[in-house]
């Protein structure tokens, strides 16, 4: 299927490794040029090299911090001047501070502040700078990566869930306000995804993995490719009538009907 994004420009945040890197590859495989944004310059350039070699598209590494206004302004300038974009904005962020704790044990204000900045304010900082650059183009896609814990809270995840829920609400507001410009805005909410790619080793003990698999009727954990496939579809021409939605990628873990 031709997703209609060949030649489009996609900005992907937190894309030097993990989910962001894989999403950038998935978009590039469909012919999109990519602007990669993360703090690690060396890792980011290595990803750009991979993408250029594997997919034959343009890939530009822009080192910077989502919380630094001057870095985000530079990201917008480079995306607009070098690739006439952005057409697609993928809002991916890092994780909450570790270790995760029970809600009433989260008493450290510094951890709450860090989680707020990394998972909510960083998204707002990037969106308020780049989304105006998408207006007037007649077409655009915004996709934020959140978590299925927003819809079904998981134990010890409140530090993450509270602010990812804020991202979902923020994106819903964006959808209502930018639809007139042909821009859609959606969230992808994953859970129970295999993250062994981070270290090349199993992310969980056999007992932990078995317990997580029991949370889904499919009896297995999800793959990075399955999450990236949903993100890529929401960035496609065919997804043009989906906006203000949050799509679960969690194998049926969420028990709610709606």
CSV table of N, CA, C and O in Angstrom, one decimal, residues 102-170:
chain,number,residue,atom,x,y,z
A,102,UNK,N,5.0,3.3,43.9
A,102,UNK,CA,3.6,3.5,44.2
A,102,UNK,C,3.3,5.0,44.3
A,102,UNK,O,4.1,5.8,44.7
A,103,UNK,N,2.0,5.3,44.0
A,103,UNK,CA,1.6,6.7,44.0
A,103,UNK,C,2.0,7.5,45.3
A,103,UNK,O,2.5,8.6,45.2
A,104,UNK,N,1.6,6.9,46.4
A,104,UNK,CA,1.8,7.6,47.7
A,104,UNK,C,3.3,7.6,48.1
A,104,UNK,O,3.7,8.4,49.0
A,105,UNK,N,4.1,6.8,47.4
A,105,UNK,CA,5.6,6.9,47.6
A,105,UNK,C,6.3,7.9,46.8
A,105,UNK,O,7.5,8.1,46.9
A,106,UNK,N,5.5,8.5,45.8
A,106,UNK,CA,6.1,9.5,45.0
A,106,UNK,C,6.0,10.9,45.7
A,106,UNK,O,5.2,11.7,45.4
A,107,UNK,N,6.9,11.1,46.6
A,107,UNK,CA,6.9,12.3,47.5
A,107,UNK,C,8.0,13.3,47.1
A,107,UNK,O,8.0,14.3,47.7
A,108,UNK,N,8.8,12.9,46.2
A,108,UNK,CA,9.9,13.8,45.8
A,108,UNK,C,9.5,14.8,44.7
A,108,UNK,O,9.2,14.4,43.6
A,109,UNK,N,9.5,16.1,45.1
A,109,UNK,CA,9.0,17.1,44.2
A,109,UNK,C,9.9,17.1,42.9
A,109,UNK,O,9.4,17.4,41.8
A,110,UNK,N,11.2,16.9,43.1
A,110,UNK,CA,12.1,16.9,42.0
A,110,UNK,C,11.8,15.8,40.9
A,110,UNK,O,11.9,16.1,39.7
A,111,UNK,N,11.3,14.7,41.4
A,111,UNK,CA,10.9,13.6,40.4
A,111,UNK,C,9.7,14.0,39.7
A,111,UNK,O,9.5,13.8,38.5
A,112,UNK,N,8.7,14.7,40.3
A,112,UNK,CA,7.5,15.1,39.7
A,112,UNK,C,7.8,16.2,38.7
A,112,UNK,O,7.3,16.3,37.6
A,113,UNK,N,8.7,17.1,39.0
A,113,UNK,CA,9.1,18.2,38.1
A,113,UNK,C,9.8,17.6,36.9
A,113,UNK,O,9.6,18.1,35.8
A,114,UNK,N,10.7,16.7,37.1
A,114,UNK,CA,11.4,16.1,36.0
A,114,UNK,C,10.5,15.4,35.1
A,114,UNK,O,10.6,15.5,33.8
A,115,UNK,N,9.5,14.6,35.6
A,115,UNK,CA,8.5,13.9,34.8
A,115,UNK,C,7.7,14.9,34.0
A,115,UNK,O,7.4,14.7,32.8
A,116,UNK,N,7.2,15.9,34.7
A,116,UNK,CA,6.4,17.0,34.0
A,116,UNK,C,7.2,17.6,32.8
A,116,UNK,O,6.7,17.7,31.7
A,117,UNK,N,8.4,18.0,33.1
A,117,UNK,CA,9.2,18.6,32.0
A,117,UNK,C,9.5,17.6,30.9
A,117,UNK,O,9.4,18.0,29.7
A,118,UNK,N,9.9,16.4,31.2
A,118,UNK,CA,10.3,15.5,30.1
A,118,UNK,C,9.2,14.9,29.3
A,118,UNK,O,9.3,14.6,28.1
A,119,UNK,N,8.0,14.8,29.9
A,119,UNK,CA,6.9,14.1,29.2
A,119,UNK,C,5.8,15.0,28.8
A,119,UNK,O,5.0,14.6,27.9
A,120,UNK,N,5.6,16.1,29.4
A,120,UNK,CA,4.5,17.0,29.0
A,120,UNK,C,5.0,18.4,28.5
A,120,UNK,O,4.8,18.7,27.3
A,121,UNK,N,5.8,19.1,29.2
A,121,UNK,CA,6.3,20.4,28.8
A,121,UNK,C,7.1,20.3,27.6
A,121,UNK,O,7.1,21.1,26.7
A,122,UNK,N,7.9,19.2,27.4
A,122,UNK,CA,8.8,19.0,26.3
A,122,UNK,C,7.9,18.9,25.0
A,122,UNK,O,8.3,19.5,24.0
A,123,UNK,N,6.8,18.2,25.1
A,123,UNK,CA,5.9,18.1,24.0
A,123,UNK,C,5.3,19.4,23.6
A,123,UNK,O,5.2,19.8,22.4
A,124,UNK,N,4.9,20.2,24.6
A,124,UNK,CA,4.3,21.5,24.3
A,124,UNK,C,5.3,22.4,23.7
A,124,UNK,O,5.0,23.2,22.8
A,125,UNK,N,6.5,22.4,24.3
A,125,UNK,CA,7.6,23.2,23.8
A,125,UNK,C,7.8,23.0,22.3
A,125,UNK,O,8.0,24.0,21.5
A,126,UNK,N,7.9,21.7,21.9
A,126,UNK,CA,8.1,21.4,20.4
A,126,UNK,C,6.9,21.8,19.6
A,126,UNK,O,7.0,22.4,18.5
A,127,UNK,N,5.7,21.4,20.1
A,127,UNK,CA,4.5,21.6,19.3
A,127,UNK,C,4.3,23.1,19.1
A,127,UNK,O,3.9,23.5,17.9
A,128,UNK,N,4.4,23.9,20.1
A,128,UNK,CA,4.1,25.4,19.9
A,128,UNK,C,5.1,26.1,19.0
A,128,UNK,O,4.7,27.1,18.4
A,129,UNK,N,6.2,25.4,18.8
A,129,UNK,CA,7.2,26.0,17.8
A,129,UNK,C,7.0,25.5,16.4
A,129,UNK,O,7.1,26.2,15.4
A,130,UNK,N,6.7,24.2,16.3
A,130,UNK,CA,6.7,23.6,14.9
A,130,UNK,C,5.3,23.5,14.3
A,130,UNK,O,5.2,23.6,13.1
A,131,UNK,N,4.2,23.4,15.1
A,131,UNK,CA,2.9,23.3,14.5
A,131,UNK,C,2.6,24.6,13.7
A,131,UNK,O,2.0,24.4,12.6
A,132,UNK,N,2.9,25.8,14.1
A,132,UNK,CA,2.6,26.9,13.3
A,132,UNK,C,3.3,26.9,11.9
A,132,UNK,O,2.7,27.4,11.0
A,133,UNK,N,4.4,26.2,11.9
A,133,UNK,CA,5.1,26.0,10.6
A,133,UNK,C,4.4,25.1,9.6
A,133,UNK,O,4.6,25.0,8.4
A,134,UNK,N,3.4,24.3,10.2
A,134,UNK,CA,2.7,23.4,9.4
A,134,UNK,C,1.4,24.0,8.8
A,134,UNK,O,0.8,23.5,7.9
A,135,UNK,N,1.0,25.1,9.4
A,135,UNK,CA,-0.3,25.7,9.0
A,135,UNK,C,0.0,26.4,7.6
A,135,UNK,O,1.1,26.8,7.3
A,136,UNK,N,-1.1,26.4,6.8
A,136,UNK,CA,-0.9,27.0,5.5
A,136,UNK,C,-0.4,26.0,4.4
A,136,UNK,O,-0.4,26.4,3.2
A,137,UNK,N,-0.1,24.8,4.8
A,137,UNK,CA,0.4,23.8,3.8
A,137,UNK,C,-0.7,23.0,3.3
A,137,UNK,O,-0.5,22.3,2.3
A,138,UNK,N,-1.9,23.0,4.0
A,138,UNK,CA,-3.0,22.2,3.5
A,138,UNK,C,-3.0,20.8,3.8
A,138,UNK,O,-3.9,20.1,3.5
A,139,UNK,N,-2.0,20.4,4.5
A,139,UNK,CA,-1.9,18.9,4.9
A,139,UNK,C,-0.9,18.8,6.0
A,139,UNK,O,0.1,19.5,6.1
A,140,UNK,N,-1.1,17.9,7.0
A,140,UNK,CA,-0.2,17.7,8.0
A,140,UNK,C,-0.6,16.6,9.0
A,140,UNK,O,-1.8,16.2,9.0
A,141,UNK,N,0.3,16.0,9.6
A,141,UNK,CA,0.0,14.9,10.6
A,141,UNK,C,0.9,15.1,11.9
A,141,UNK,O,2.1,15.4,11.8
A,142,UNK,N,0.2,15.1,13.0
A,142,UNK,CA,0.8,15.2,14.3
A,142,UNK,C,0.5,13.9,15.0
A,142,UNK,O,-0.7,13.5,15.1
A,143,UNK,N,1.5,13.2,15.5
A,143,UNK,CA,1.3,11.9,16.3
A,143,UNK,C,2.2,12.0,17.5
A,143,UNK,O,3.4,12.1,17.5
A,144,UNK,N,1.6,11.9,18.7
A,144,UNK,CA,2.3,11.8,20.0
A,144,UNK,C,2.3,10.4,20.5
A,144,UNK,O,1.2,9.7,20.4
A,145,UNK,N,3.4,10.0,21.0
A,145,UNK,CA,3.5,8.6,21.6
A,145,UNK,C,3.3,8.8,23.1
A,145,UNK,O,4.0,9.5,23.8
A,146,UNK,N,2.2,8.1,23.6
A,146,UNK,CA,1.9,8.2,25.1
A,146,UNK,C,2.0,6.8,25.7
A,146,UNK,O,3.1,6.2,25.6
A,147,UNK,N,1.0,6.4,26.3
A,147,UNK,CA,1.0,5.1,27.0
A,147,UNK,C,-0.4,4.6,27.2
A,147,UNK,O,-1.3,5.4,27.5
A,148,UNK,N,-0.6,3.3,27.1
A,148,UNK,CA,-2.0,2.8,27.4
A,148,UNK,C,-2.3,2.9,28.9
A,148,UNK,O,-3.5,2.8,29.2
A,149,UNK,N,-1.4,3.2,29.7
A,149,UNK,CA,-1.7,3.5,31.1
A,149,UNK,C,-2.5,4.7,31.3
A,149,UNK,O,-3.2,4.9,32.4
A,150,UNK,N,-2.6,5.6,30.3
A,150,UNK,CA,-3.5,6.7,30.3
A,150,UNK,C,-4.9,6.2,30.4
A,150,UNK,O,-5.8,6.9,31.0
A,151,UNK,N,-5.2,5.1,29.7
A,151,UNK,CA,-6.6,4.6,29.7
A,151,UNK,C,-6.9,3.6,30.7
A,151,UNK,O,-8.0,3.4,31.2
A,152,UNK,N,-5.8,2.8,31.1
A,152,UNK,CA,-5.9,1.9,32.2
A,152,UNK,C,-4.7,1.9,33.1
A,152,UNK,O,-3.7,1.3,32.7
A,153,UNK,N,-4.7,2.7,34.1
A,153,UNK,CA,-3.5,2.9,34.9
A,153,UNK,C,-2.9,1.6,35.4
A,153,UNK,O,-3.6,0.7,35.9
A,154,UNK,N,-1.6,1.5,35.3
A,154,UNK,CA,-0.9,0.4,35.7
A,154,UNK,C,-0.1,0.7,37.0
A,154,UNK,O,0.2,1.8,37.3
A,155,UNK,N,0.1,-0.3,37.9
A,155,UNK,CA,0.7,-0.1,39.1
A,155,UNK,C,2.1,0.5,39.0
A,155,UNK,O,2.9,0.2,38.0
A,156,UNK,N,2.4,1.5,39.9
A,156,UNK,CA,3.7,2.2,39.9
A,156,UNK,C,4.0,3.0,38.7
A,156,UNK,O,5.1,3.4,38.4
A,157,UNK,N,2.9,3.4,38.0
A,157,UNK,CA,3.1,4.3,36.8
A,157,UNK,C,2.5,5.7,36.9
A,157,UNK,O,2.5,6.4,35.9
A,158,UNK,N,2.1,6.1,38.1
A,158,UNK,CA,1.5,7.4,38.2
A,158,UNK,C,2.4,8.5,37.8
A,158,UNK,O,1.9,9.5,37.2
A,159,UNK,N,3.6,8.4,38.0
A,159,UNK,CA,4.6,9.5,37.7
A,159,UNK,C,4.6,9.7,36.2
A,159,UNK,O,4.8,10.9,35.7
A,160,UNK,N,4.4,8.7,35.4
A,160,UNK,CA,4.3,8.8,34.0
A,160,UNK,C,2.9,9.1,33.5
A,160,UNK,O,2.7,9.9,32.6
A,161,UNK,N,1.9,8.3,34.1
A,161,UNK,CA,0.6,8.4,33.5
A,161,UNK,C,0.0,9.8,33.7
A,161,UNK,O,-0.7,10.3,32.7
A,162,UNK,N,0.2,10.5,34.8
A,162,UNK,CA,-0.4,11.8,35.0
A,162,UNK,C,0.0,12.8,33.8
A,162,UNK,O,-0.9,13.5,33.3
A,163,UNK,N,1.2,12.7,33.4
A,163,UNK,CA,1.7,13.7,32.4
A,163,UNK,C,1.4,13.2,31.0
A,163,UNK,O,1.2,14.0,30.1
A,164,UNK,N,1.4,11.9,30.8
A,164,UNK,CA,1.1,11.4,29.5
A,164,UNK,C,-0.4,11.7,29.2
A,164,UNK,O,-0.8,11.9,28.1
A,165,UNK,N,-1.2,11.6,30.3
A,165,UNK,CA,-2.6,12.0,30.1
A,165,UNK,C,-2.8,13.4,29.7
A,165,UNK,O,-3.6,13.8,28.9
A,166,UNK,N,-1.9,14.3,30.2
A,166,UNK,CA,-1.8,15.7,29.8
A,166,UNK,C,-1.5,15.8,28.3
A,166,UNK,O,-2.1,16.7,27.6
A,167,UNK,N,-0.6,15.0,27.8
A,167,UNK,CA,-0.2,15.0,26.4
A,167,UNK,C,-1.5,14.6,25.6
A,167,UNK,O,-1.8,15.3,24.6
A,168,UNK,N,-2.2,13.6,26.0
A,168,UNK,CA,-3.4,13.2,25.3
A,168,UNK,C,-4.4,14.3,25.2
A,168,UNK,O,-5.0,14.6,24.1
A,169,UNK,N,-4.6,15.0,26.3
A,169,UNK,CA,-5.5,16.2,26.3
A,169,UNK,C,-5.0,17.3,25.4
A,169,UNK,O,-5.8,17.9,24.7
A,170,UNK,N,-3.8,17.6,25.5
A,170,UNK,CA,-3.2,18.6,24.7
A,170,UNK,C,-3.3,18.3,23.2
A,170,UNK,O,-3.7,19.2,22.4
